[in-house]
Coordinates of C-alpha atoms in Angstrom, one line a residue:
X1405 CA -10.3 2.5 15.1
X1406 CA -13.9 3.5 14.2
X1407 CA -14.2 5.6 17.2
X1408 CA -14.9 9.0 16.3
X1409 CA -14.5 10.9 19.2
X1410 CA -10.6 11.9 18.5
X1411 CA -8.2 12.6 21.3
X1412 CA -5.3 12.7 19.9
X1413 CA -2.7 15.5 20.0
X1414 CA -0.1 16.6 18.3
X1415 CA 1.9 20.0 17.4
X1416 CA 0.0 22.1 15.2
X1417 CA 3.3 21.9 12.5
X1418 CA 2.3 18.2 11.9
X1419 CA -1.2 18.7 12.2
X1420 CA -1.0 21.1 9.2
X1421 CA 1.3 18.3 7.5
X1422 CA -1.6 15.8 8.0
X1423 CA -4.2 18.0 6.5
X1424 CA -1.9 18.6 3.6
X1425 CA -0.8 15.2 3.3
X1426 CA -4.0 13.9 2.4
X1427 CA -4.3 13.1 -1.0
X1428 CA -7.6 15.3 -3.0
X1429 CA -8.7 11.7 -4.6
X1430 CA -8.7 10.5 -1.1
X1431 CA -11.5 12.7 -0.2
X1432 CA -13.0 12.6 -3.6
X1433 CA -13.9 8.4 -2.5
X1434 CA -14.1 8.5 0.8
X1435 CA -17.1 7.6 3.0
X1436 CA -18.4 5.5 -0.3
X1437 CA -20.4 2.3 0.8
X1438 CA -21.8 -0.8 -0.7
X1439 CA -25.3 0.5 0.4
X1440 CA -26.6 3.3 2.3
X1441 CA -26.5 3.6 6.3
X1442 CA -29.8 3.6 6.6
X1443 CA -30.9 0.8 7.5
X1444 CA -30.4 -0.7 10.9
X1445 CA -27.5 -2.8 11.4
X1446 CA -27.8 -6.6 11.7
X1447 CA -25.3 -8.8 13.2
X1448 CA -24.3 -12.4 11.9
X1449 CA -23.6 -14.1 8.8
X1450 CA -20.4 -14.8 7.1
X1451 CA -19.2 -12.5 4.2
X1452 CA -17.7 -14.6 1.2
X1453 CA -14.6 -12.5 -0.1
X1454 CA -13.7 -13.2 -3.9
X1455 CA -9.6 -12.5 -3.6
X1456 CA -7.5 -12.2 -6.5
X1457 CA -4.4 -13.8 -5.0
X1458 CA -3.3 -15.9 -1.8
X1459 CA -1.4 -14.1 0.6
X1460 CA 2.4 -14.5 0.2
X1461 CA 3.4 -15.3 3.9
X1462 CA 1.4 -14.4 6.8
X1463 CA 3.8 -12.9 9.4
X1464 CA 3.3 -9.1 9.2
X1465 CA 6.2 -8.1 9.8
X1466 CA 7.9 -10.0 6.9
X1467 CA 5.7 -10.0 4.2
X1468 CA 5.8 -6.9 1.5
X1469 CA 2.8 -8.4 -0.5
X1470 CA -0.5 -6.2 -0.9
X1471 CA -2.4 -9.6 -0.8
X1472 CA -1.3 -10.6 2.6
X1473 CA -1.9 -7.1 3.9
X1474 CA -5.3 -7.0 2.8
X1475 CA -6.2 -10.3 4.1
X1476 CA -4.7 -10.0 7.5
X1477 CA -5.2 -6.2 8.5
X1478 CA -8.0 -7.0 9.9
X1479 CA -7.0 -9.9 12.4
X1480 CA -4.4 -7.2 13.9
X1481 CA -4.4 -3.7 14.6
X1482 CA -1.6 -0.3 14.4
X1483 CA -1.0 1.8 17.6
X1484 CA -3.1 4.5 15.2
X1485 CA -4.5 4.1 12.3
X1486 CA -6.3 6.1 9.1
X1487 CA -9.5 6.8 8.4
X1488 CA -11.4 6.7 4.6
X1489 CA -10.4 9.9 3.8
X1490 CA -6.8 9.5 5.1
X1491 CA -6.4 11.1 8.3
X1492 CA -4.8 9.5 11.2
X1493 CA -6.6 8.8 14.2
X1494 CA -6.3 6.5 17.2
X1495 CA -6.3 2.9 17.5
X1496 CA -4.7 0.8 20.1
X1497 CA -3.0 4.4 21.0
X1498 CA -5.9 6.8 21.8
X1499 CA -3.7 9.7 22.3
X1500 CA 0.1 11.2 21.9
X1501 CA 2.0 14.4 22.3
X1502 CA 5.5 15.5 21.1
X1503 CA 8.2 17.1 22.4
X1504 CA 9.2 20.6 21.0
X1505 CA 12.3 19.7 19.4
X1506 CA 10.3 16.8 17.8
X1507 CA 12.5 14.2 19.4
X1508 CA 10.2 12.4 21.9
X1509 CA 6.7 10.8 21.0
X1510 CA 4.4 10.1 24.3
X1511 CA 1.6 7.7 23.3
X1512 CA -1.2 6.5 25.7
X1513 CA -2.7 3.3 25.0
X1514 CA -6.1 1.8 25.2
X1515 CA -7.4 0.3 28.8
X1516 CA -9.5 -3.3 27.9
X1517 CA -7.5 -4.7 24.5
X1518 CA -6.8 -8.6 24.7
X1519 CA -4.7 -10.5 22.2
X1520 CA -7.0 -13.4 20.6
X1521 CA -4.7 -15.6 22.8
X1522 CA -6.6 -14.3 25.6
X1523 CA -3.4 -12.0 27.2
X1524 CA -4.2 -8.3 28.3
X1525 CA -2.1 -6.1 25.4
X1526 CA 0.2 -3.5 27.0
X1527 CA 2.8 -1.3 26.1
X1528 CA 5.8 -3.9 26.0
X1529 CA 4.1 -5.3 23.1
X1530 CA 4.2 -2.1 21.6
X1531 CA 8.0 -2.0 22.2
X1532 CA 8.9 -5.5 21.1
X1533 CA 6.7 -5.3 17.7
X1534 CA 8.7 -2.2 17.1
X1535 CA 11.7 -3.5 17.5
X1536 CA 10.7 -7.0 15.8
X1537 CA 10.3 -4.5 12.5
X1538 CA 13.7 -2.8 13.2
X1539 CA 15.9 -6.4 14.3
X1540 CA 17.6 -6.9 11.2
X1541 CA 17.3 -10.8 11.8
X1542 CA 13.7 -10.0 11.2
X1543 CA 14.5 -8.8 7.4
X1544 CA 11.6 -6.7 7.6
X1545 CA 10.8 -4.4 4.2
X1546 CA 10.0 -1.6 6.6
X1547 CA 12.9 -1.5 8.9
X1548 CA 13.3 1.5 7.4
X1549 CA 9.8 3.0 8.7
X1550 CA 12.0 2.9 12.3
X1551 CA 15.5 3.6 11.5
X1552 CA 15.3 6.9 13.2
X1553 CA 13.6 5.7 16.4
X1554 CA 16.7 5.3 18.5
X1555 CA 14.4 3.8 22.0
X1556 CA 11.1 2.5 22.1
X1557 CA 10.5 2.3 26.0
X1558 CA 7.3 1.0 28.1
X1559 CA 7.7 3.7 31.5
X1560 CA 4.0 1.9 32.7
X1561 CA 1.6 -0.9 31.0
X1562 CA -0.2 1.9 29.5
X1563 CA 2.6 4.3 28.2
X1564 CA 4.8 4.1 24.9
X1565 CA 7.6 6.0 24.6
X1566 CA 9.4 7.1 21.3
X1567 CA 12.5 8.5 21.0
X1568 CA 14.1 9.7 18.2
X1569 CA 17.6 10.3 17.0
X1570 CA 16.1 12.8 14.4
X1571 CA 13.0 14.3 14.1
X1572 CA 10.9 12.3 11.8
X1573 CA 7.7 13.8 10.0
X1574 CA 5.8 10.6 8.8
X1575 CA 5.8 8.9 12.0
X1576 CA 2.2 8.8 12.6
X1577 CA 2.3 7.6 8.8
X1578 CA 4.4 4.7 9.5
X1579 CA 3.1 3.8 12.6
X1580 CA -0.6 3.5 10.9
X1581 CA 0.7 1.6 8.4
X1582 CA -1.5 -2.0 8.2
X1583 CA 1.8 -4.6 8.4
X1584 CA 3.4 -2.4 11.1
X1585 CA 1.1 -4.2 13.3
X1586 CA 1.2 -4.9 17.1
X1587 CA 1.8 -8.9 17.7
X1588 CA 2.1 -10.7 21.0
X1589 CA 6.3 -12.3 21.9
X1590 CA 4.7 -14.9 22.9
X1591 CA 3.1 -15.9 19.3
X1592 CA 6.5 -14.1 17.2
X1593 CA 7.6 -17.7 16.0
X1594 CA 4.3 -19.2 14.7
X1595 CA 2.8 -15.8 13.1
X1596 CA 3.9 -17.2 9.6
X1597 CA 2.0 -20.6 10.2
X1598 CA -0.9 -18.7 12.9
X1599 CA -1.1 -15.0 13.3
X1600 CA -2.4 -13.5 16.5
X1601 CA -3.5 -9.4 16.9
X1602 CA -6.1 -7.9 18.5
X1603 CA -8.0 -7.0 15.6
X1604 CA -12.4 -8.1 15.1
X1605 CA -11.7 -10.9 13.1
X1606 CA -9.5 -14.1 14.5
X1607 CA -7.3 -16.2 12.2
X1608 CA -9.0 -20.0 11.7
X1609 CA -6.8 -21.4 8.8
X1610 CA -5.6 -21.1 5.3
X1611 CA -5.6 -23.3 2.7
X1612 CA -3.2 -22.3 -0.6
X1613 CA -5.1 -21.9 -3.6
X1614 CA -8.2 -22.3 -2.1
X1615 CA -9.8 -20.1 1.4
X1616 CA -8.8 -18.6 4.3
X1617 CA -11.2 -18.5 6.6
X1618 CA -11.5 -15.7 9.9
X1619 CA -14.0 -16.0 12.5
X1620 CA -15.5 -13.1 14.9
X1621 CA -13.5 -11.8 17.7
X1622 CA -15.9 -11.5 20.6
X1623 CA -13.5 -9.6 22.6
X1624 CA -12.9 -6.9 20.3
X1625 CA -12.0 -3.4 21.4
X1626 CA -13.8 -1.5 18.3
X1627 CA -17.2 0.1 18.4
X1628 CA -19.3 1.9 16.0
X1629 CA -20.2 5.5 16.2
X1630 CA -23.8 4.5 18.5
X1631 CA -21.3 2.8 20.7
X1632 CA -22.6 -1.0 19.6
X1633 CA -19.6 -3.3 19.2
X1634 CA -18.2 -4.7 16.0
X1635 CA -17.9 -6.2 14.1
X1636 CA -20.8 -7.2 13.1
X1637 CA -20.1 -10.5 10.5
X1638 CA -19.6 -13.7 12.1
X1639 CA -17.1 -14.2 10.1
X1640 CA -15.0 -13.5 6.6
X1641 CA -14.3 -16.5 4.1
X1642 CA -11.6 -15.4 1.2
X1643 CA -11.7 -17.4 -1.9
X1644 CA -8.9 -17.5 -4.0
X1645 CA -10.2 -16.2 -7.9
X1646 CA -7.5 -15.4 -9.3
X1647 CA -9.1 -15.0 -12.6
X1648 CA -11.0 -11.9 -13.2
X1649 CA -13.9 -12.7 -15.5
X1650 CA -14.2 -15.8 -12.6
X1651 CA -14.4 -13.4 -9.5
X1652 CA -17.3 -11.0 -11.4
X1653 CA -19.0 -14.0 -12.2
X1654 CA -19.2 -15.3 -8.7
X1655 CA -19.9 -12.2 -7.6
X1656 CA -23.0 -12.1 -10.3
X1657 CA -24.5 -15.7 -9.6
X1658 CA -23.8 -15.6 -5.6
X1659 CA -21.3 -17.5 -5.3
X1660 CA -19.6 -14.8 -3.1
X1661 CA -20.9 -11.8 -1.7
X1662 CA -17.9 -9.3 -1.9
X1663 CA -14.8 -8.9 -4.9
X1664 CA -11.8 -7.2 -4.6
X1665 CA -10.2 -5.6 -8.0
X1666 CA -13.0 -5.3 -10.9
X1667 CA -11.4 -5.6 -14.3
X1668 CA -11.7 -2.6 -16.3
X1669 CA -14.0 -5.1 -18.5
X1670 CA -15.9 -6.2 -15.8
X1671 CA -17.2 -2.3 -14.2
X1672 CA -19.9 -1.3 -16.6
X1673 CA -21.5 -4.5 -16.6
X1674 CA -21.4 -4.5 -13.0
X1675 CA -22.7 -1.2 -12.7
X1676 CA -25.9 -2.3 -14.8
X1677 CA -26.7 -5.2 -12.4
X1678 CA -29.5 -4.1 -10.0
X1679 CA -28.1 -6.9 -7.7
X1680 CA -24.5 -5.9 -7.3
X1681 CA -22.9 -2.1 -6.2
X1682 CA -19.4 -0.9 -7.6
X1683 CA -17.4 0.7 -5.1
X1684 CA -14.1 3.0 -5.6
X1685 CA -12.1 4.9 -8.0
X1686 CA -8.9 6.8 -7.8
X1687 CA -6.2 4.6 -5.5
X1688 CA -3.2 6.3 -3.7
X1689 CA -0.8 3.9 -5.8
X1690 CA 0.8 4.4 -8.8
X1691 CA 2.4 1.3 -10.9
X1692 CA 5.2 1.7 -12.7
X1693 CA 7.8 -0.1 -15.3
X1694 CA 10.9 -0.9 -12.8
X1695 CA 14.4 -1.3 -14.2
X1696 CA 17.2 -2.8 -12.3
X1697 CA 20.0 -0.7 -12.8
X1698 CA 22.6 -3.1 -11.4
X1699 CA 22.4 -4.5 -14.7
X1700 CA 23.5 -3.8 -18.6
X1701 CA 22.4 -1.3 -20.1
X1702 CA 19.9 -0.6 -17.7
X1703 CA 22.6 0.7 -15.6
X1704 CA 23.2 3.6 -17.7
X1705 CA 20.8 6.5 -17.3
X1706 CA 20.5 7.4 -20.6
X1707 CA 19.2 4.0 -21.7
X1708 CA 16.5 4.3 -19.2
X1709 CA 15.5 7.8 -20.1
X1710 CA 15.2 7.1 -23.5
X1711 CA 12.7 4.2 -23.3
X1712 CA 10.7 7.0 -20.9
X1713 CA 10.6 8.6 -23.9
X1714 CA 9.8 6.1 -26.0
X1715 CA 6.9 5.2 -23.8
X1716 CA 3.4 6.5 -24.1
X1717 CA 1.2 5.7 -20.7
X1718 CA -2.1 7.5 -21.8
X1719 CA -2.3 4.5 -24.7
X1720 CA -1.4 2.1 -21.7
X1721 CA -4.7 3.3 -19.9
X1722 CA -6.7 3.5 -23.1
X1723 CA -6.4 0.4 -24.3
X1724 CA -4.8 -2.1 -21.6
X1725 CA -6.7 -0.5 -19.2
X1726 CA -9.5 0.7 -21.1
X1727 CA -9.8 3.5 -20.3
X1728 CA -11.4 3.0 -16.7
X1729 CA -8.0 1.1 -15.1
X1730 CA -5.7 4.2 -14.5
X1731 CA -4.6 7.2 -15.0
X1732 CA -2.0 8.6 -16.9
X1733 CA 1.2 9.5 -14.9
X1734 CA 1.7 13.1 -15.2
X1735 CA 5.8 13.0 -14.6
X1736 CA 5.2 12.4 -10.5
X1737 CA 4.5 9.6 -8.3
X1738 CA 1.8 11.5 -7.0
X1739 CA -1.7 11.6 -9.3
X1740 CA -1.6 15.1 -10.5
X1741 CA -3.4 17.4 -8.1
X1742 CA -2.0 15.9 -5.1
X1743 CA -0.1 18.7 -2.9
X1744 CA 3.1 17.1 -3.2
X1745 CA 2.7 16.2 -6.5
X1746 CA 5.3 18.0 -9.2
X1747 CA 4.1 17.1 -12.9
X1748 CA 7.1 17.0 -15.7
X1749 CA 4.6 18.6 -19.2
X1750 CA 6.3 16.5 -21.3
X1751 CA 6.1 13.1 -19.6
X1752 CA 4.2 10.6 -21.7
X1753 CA 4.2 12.3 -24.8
X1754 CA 6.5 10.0 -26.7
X1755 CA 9.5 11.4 -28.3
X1756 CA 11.4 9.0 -30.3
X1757 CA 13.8 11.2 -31.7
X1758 CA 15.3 11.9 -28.1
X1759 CA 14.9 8.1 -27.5
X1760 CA 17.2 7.0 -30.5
X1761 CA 19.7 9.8 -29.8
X1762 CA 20.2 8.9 -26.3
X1763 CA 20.9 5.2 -27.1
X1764 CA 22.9 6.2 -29.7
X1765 CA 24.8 8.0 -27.6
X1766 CA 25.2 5.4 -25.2
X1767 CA 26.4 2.7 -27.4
X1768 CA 23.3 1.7 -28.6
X1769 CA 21.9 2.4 -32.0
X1770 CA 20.0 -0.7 -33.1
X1771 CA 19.1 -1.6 -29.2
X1772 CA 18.6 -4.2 -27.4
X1773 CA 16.9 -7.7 -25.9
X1774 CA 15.3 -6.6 -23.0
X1775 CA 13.4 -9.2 -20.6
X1776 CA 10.2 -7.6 -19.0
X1777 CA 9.5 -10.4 -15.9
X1778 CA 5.5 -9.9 -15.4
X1779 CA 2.8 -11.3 -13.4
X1780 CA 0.1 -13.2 -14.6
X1781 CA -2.2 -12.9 -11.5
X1782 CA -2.6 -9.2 -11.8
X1783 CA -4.3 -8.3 -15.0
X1784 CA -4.3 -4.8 -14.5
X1785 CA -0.1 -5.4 -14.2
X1786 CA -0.1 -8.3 -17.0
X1787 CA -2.1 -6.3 -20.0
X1788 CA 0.4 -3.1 -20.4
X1789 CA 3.7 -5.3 -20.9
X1790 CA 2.4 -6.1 -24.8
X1791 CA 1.9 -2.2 -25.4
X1792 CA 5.3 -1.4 -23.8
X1793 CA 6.4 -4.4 -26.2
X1794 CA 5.3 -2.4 -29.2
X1795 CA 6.4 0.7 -28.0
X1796 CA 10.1 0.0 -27.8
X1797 CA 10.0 -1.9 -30.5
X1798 CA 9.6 1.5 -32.5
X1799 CA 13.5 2.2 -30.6
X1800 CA 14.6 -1.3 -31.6
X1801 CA 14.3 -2.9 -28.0
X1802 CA 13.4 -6.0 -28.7
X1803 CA 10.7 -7.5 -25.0
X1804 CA 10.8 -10.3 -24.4
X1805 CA 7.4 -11.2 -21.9
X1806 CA 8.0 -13.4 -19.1
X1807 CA 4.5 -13.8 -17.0
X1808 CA 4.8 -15.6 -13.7
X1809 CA 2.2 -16.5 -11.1
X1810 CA 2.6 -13.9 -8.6
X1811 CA 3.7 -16.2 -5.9
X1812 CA 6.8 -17.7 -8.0
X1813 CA 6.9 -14.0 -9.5
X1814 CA 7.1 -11.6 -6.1
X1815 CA 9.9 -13.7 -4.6
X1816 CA 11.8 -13.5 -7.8
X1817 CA 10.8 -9.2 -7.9
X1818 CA 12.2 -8.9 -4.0
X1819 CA 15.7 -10.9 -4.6
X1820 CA 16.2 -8.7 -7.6
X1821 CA 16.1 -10.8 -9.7
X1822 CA 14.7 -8.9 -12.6
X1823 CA 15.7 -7.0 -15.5
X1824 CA 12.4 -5.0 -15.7
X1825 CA 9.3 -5.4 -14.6
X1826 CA 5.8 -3.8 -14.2
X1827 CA 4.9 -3.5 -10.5
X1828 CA 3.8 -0.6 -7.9
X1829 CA 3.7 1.1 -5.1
X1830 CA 1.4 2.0 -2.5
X1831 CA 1.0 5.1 -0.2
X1832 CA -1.0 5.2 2.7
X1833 CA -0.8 8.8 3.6
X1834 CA 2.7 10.6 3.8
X1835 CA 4.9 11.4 1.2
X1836 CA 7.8 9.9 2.6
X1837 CA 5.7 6.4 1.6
X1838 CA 5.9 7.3 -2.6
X1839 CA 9.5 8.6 -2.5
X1840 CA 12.0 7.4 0.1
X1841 CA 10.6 4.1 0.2
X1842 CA 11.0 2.9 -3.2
X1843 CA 14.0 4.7 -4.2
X1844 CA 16.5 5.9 -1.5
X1845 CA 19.8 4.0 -1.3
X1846 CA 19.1 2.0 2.3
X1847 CA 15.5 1.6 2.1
X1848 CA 13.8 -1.9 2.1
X1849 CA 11.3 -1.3 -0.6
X1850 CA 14.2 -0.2 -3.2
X1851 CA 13.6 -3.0 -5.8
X1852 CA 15.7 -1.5 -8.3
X1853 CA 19.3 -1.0 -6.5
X1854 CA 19.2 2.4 -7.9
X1855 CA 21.7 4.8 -5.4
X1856 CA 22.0 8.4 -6.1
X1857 CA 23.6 10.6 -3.0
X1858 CA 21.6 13.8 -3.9
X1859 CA 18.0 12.2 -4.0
X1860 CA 19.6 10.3 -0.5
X1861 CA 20.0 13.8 1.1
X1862 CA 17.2 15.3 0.1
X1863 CA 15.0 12.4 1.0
X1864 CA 16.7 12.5 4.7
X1865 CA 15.5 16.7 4.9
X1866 CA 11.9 15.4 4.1
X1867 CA 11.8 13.3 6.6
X1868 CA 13.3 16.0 8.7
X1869 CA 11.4 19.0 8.2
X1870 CA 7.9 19.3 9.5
X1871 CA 6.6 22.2 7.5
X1872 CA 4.8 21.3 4.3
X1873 CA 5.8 23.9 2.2
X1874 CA 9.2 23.3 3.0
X1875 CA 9.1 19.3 2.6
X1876 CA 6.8 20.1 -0.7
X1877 CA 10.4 22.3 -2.0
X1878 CA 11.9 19.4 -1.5
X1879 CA 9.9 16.6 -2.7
X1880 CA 9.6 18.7 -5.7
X1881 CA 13.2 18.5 -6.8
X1882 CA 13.6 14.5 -6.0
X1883 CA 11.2 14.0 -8.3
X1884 CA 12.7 16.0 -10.8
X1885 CA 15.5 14.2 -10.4
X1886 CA 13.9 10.6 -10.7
X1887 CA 12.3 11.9 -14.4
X1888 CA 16.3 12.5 -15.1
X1889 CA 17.5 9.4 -13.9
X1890 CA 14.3 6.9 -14.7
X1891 CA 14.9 4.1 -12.5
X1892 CA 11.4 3.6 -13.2
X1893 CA 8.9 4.7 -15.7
X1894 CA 5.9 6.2 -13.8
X1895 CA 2.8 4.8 -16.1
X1896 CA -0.1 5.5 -14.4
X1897 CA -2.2 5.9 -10.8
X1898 CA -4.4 3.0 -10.3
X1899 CA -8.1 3.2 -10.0
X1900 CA -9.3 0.3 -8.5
X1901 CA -13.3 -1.1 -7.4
X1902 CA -14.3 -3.3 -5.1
X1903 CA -18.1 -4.8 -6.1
X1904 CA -20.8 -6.4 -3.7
X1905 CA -23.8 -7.9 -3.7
X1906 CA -26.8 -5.3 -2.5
X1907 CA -27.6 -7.3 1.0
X1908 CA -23.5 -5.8 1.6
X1909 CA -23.9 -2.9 3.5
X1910 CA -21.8 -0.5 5.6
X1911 CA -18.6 -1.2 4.3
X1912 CA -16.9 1.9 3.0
X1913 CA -14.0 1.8 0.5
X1914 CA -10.6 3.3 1.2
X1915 CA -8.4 4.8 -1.5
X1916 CA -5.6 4.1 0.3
X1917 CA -6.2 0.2 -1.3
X1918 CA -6.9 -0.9 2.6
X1919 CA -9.8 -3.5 3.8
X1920 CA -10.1 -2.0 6.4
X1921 CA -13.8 -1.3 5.8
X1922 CA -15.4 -4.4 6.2
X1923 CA -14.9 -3.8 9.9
X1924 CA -18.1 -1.9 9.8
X1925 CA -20.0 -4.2 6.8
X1926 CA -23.1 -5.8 7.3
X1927 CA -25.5 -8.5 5.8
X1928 CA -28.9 -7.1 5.1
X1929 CA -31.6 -10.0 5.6

C-alpha cells in the first residue's frame, strides 16, 4: 500500500476522473505527520491509541460504524487502496486495465501475501469477499458498492476478473474502500468474534469498554519507500475514552501516546504543549441533520424545507463547534471548493418567514413535537442538537433531545428507527460515495427511506459516465434537487485532529478520516 513505485493502469477517461475526484482539502492535509521524517526509523514498541468509541461489530463486511473501520483497517487490506492525498494506488492488486467499452476490469495481484492464518492469499479470495459483500444473506451496507459487477472470476491464482453489467466510474473508489476488505472463506464465520486479513497488524482480542489489543504481523507484504518492511510498532493497544476532556488528558500525562478526535476545546491547548503535536484539519465528511421521511410530517417536503430554513449552520460551528469543529455547509455535500461541489447562496442564512409559510401551508401553523435521537459518545454530533433545539423553536417545533450511547444509538439509526437525528457521512474519494450512497432509493447507506425517481436516474448516469465534466452536470442538479426536497439538512464538513505525543513519528493523517497512517508511525527513543 505504501509502495510508491505505481503500476497501475487504467484509461486515461478515469484517470482524469481520479485527478478530479480528489477533494482540494485533501491535498491541503495530506503528507502531515506527528513529527518530521528525519530521523531514522526505529522498530518496536507498542503505540497506546486513545479511541473515542468501541467498535460496533468486527466483521467488515457487516459493520457500517466509522469506529470499527478505524480500528480494523489495518489488520486487513483492499485489492487497491488510497493514498494521503486521495489517489488510488495498488495494494493487494498491483496493477489493472479496462476494457474499451468499460465493461471488463483485469486486476493482477501481488505474488508473496499470506493471510495471518498462515494460507497463501489468491485471487479466489478476491472473488468470494466480493461476493460475501454482494450475498444478500450477508446484509452488507455496501452491497450496493457491487450491484453492477455481474462476475467476479479467478482465470489463475494471480488474476481477478471484473465484469460489469454497466460501466461503473467509482470502481476503483469502492474497491479501496477500508471495509471492502479481502477475508479468507475459511475464517467468514468467526470474523465477528476473530477477524483474519493480511494487513501489518494481527487481531489479539477485544474487550468491550475497555482495549483491543493488535500485535505485529511478521509476514506482512508492505514496505516503506527505502524498501525496509513495516510496520514498524510491535504492536497497537486501543483504549476506549469515550470522553473527550479524558482522551486529551491521557494524551497530556502519558497515559497514551496517540488520540483520535480532539474536541474543538481541547486543540489550542494541545497545540501549546511542547510534548504533544496536533495533526489534521478539513475531513472529506460532512454531518448532517437526518429526517426520516417515512414518518409524519417529516414525510412532507415542505416541512423539511422549512426547518432548512429555519436552521442556521454557521452558529452551529461557532458556538457548538467553536469555531474550529466544522465548516459551514455551503448548500452541497461537498465542502465548497471541491470539483463536484454545487453551493445553493442562500443555504444557512435563516429565513423564517419562508419557514412559517411553508408549514402553514402544509397544515402546520403552530408546529410540532419533533424527537431529535442523538448520540452521546460523539460530542462533536451531541453539542449542535441544543442549537437546532433553539432554532426551531423560533418556528414553533418543539425538540425534544434523546442522547444515546452510540452502541444502543447506531443500531437504533440503521433499523430506522428515528424521527431525526444528527449523523454523517463519509467519502473516501468518488462522488458516487456523498450522493448515491446516502440517498438513492436501493442503496444500503439510505438511512432516511427517502425515494425520489429523478435523483434515482440521475444517480445511475453518474455512475455511468466516465467524463468528469459530464458526471459534474449531473451531480450538479441532484444536489439541487436534495436542497428542494431536504431529506437532510447539510450543517457542516467536519474538521477533525488526531494529537500525539512528540516520540510519535511517521504517521501521517488522512483527510479521508482513515488510520491508515499508523502503518508507517514510529516510536522515537
Amino acid at each position: 500500500m505504501f509502495d510508491r513505485n505505481q503500476t497501475a493502469q487504467t484509461a486515461p477517461t478515469l484517470t482524469r476522473r481520479r485527478a478530479l475526484t480528489l477533494l482540494t482539502l485533501l491535498g491541503a492535509v495530506a503528507g502531515l505527520s506527528a513529527a518530521g521524517h528525519a530521523s531514522a526509523q526505529t522498530s518496536g514498541g507498542v503505540l497506546r491509541a486513545g479511541m473515542q468509541a468501541d467498535p460496533v461489530g468486527l466483521d467488515p463486511h457487516v459493520t457500517q460504524a466509522t469506529s470499527t473501520r478505524n480500528q480494523l483497517e489495518n489488520v486487513y487490506d483492499t485489492l487497491v487502496a488510497f493514498d494521503p492525498s486521495g489517489k488510488i494506488i495498488p495494494s493487494l492488486a498491483t496493477k489493472w486495465t479496462t476494457s474499451k467499452d468499460g465493461l471488463t476490469w483485469t486486476f493482477t495481484l501481488r505474488g508473496g501475501v499470506k493471510f495471518q492464518n498462515g494460507r497463501a492469499f489468491e485471487a479466489s479470495d478476491v472473488v468470494y469477499s466480493i461476493n460475501r459483500i454482494k450475498d444478500p444473506a450477508t446484509k452488507s451496507p455496501r452491497s450496493g458498492d457491487f450491484e453492477l459487477v455481474k462476475r467476479v472470476a479467478a482465470p489463475s491464482k494471480t488474476t481477478v476478473v471484473f465484469t460489469l453489467s454497466k460501466p461503473f466510474s467509482p470502481l476503483l473508489s469502492k474497491l479501496a474502500f477500508t471495509l471492502n476488505v479481502i477475508v479468507p472463506k475459511e475464517a467468514a464465520a468467526t470474523l465477528n468474534t476473530k477477524p483474519v486479513g493480511t494487513g501489518p497488524f494481527t487481531f489479539v482480542s477485544y474487550t468491550p469498554q475497555t482495549r483491543m489489543v493488535l500485535k505485529k504481523n511478521p509476514d506482512f507484504w508492505g514496505r516503506d519507500a527505502k524498501g525496509n518492511k513495516l510496520p514498524y510498532l510491535d504492536g497497537i493497544t486501543y483504549s476506549y475514552l469515550p470522553d473527550p476532556t479524558a482522551r486529551v488528558t491521557a494524551l497530556r500525562t502519558g497515559t497514551v501516546d496517540w488520540i483520535e478526535y480532539v474536541p474543538s476545546t481541547g486543540i489550542d491547548a494541545l497545540k501549546a504543549d511542547p510534548n504533544v503535536s496536533v495533526l489534521g484539519g478539513p475531513a472529506a465528511n460532512y454531518r448532517s441533520l437526518f429526517f426520516n421521511v417515512a414518518e409524519k410530517p417529516l414525510s412532507d417536503a415542505r416541512v423539511r424545507r422549512a426547518i432548512a430554513y429555519a436552521i442556521n449552520n454557521q452558529e452551529i460551528v461557532d458556538v457548538a463547534l467553536l469555531g474550529v469543529g466544522g465548516l459551514a455547509a455551503p448548500g452541497t455535500v461537498f465542502p465548497d471548493g471541491n470539483y463536484y461541489a454545487a453551493p445553493d447562496a442562500s443555504y444557512g442564512k435563516p429565513n423564517l418567514d419562508k419557514a412559517r409559510a411553508l408549514l402553514k401551508e402544509a397544515g402546520y401553523p403552530s408546529g410540532f413535537p419533533l424527537d431529535l435521537k442523538v448520540t452521546s459518545t460523539y460530542d462533536f454530533l451531541r453539542a449542535p442538537a441544543e442549537i437546532i433545539q433553539a432554532q426551531l423553536a423560533q418556528i414553533g417545533i418543539k425538540v425534544n433531545i434523546n442522547a444515546l450511547e452510540w452502541s444502543v444509538y447506531l443500531p437504533d439509526i440503521l433499523a430506522k428507527k428515528y424521527s431525526a437525528t444528527i449523523l454523517g457521512e463519509s467519502g473516501q474519494g468518488d462522488p458516487d460515495d456523498y450522493l448515491y450512497t446516502p440517498f438513492a432509493s436501493d442503496s444500503g447507506g439510505n438511512l432516511t427511506n427517502f425515494k425520489d425517481a429523478t435523483i434515482d436516474k440521475w444517480l445511475d448516469q453518474g455512475r455511468q459516465v466516465a467524463d468528469p465534466a459530464a458526471r459534474k452536470a449531473l451531480y450538479a442538479q441532484v444536489q439541487h434537487r436534495l436542497v428542494d426536497l431536504s431529506p437532510m439538512v447539510f450543517l457542516y464538513s467536519s474538521t477533525q485532529y488526531e494529537a500525539a505525543r512528540k516520540s510519535v513519528q511517521g504517521y501521517q493523517h488522512f483527510a479521508n478520516t482513515s488510520y491508515i497512517g499508523l502503518r508507517t508511525a514510529w516510536i522515537k527513543r
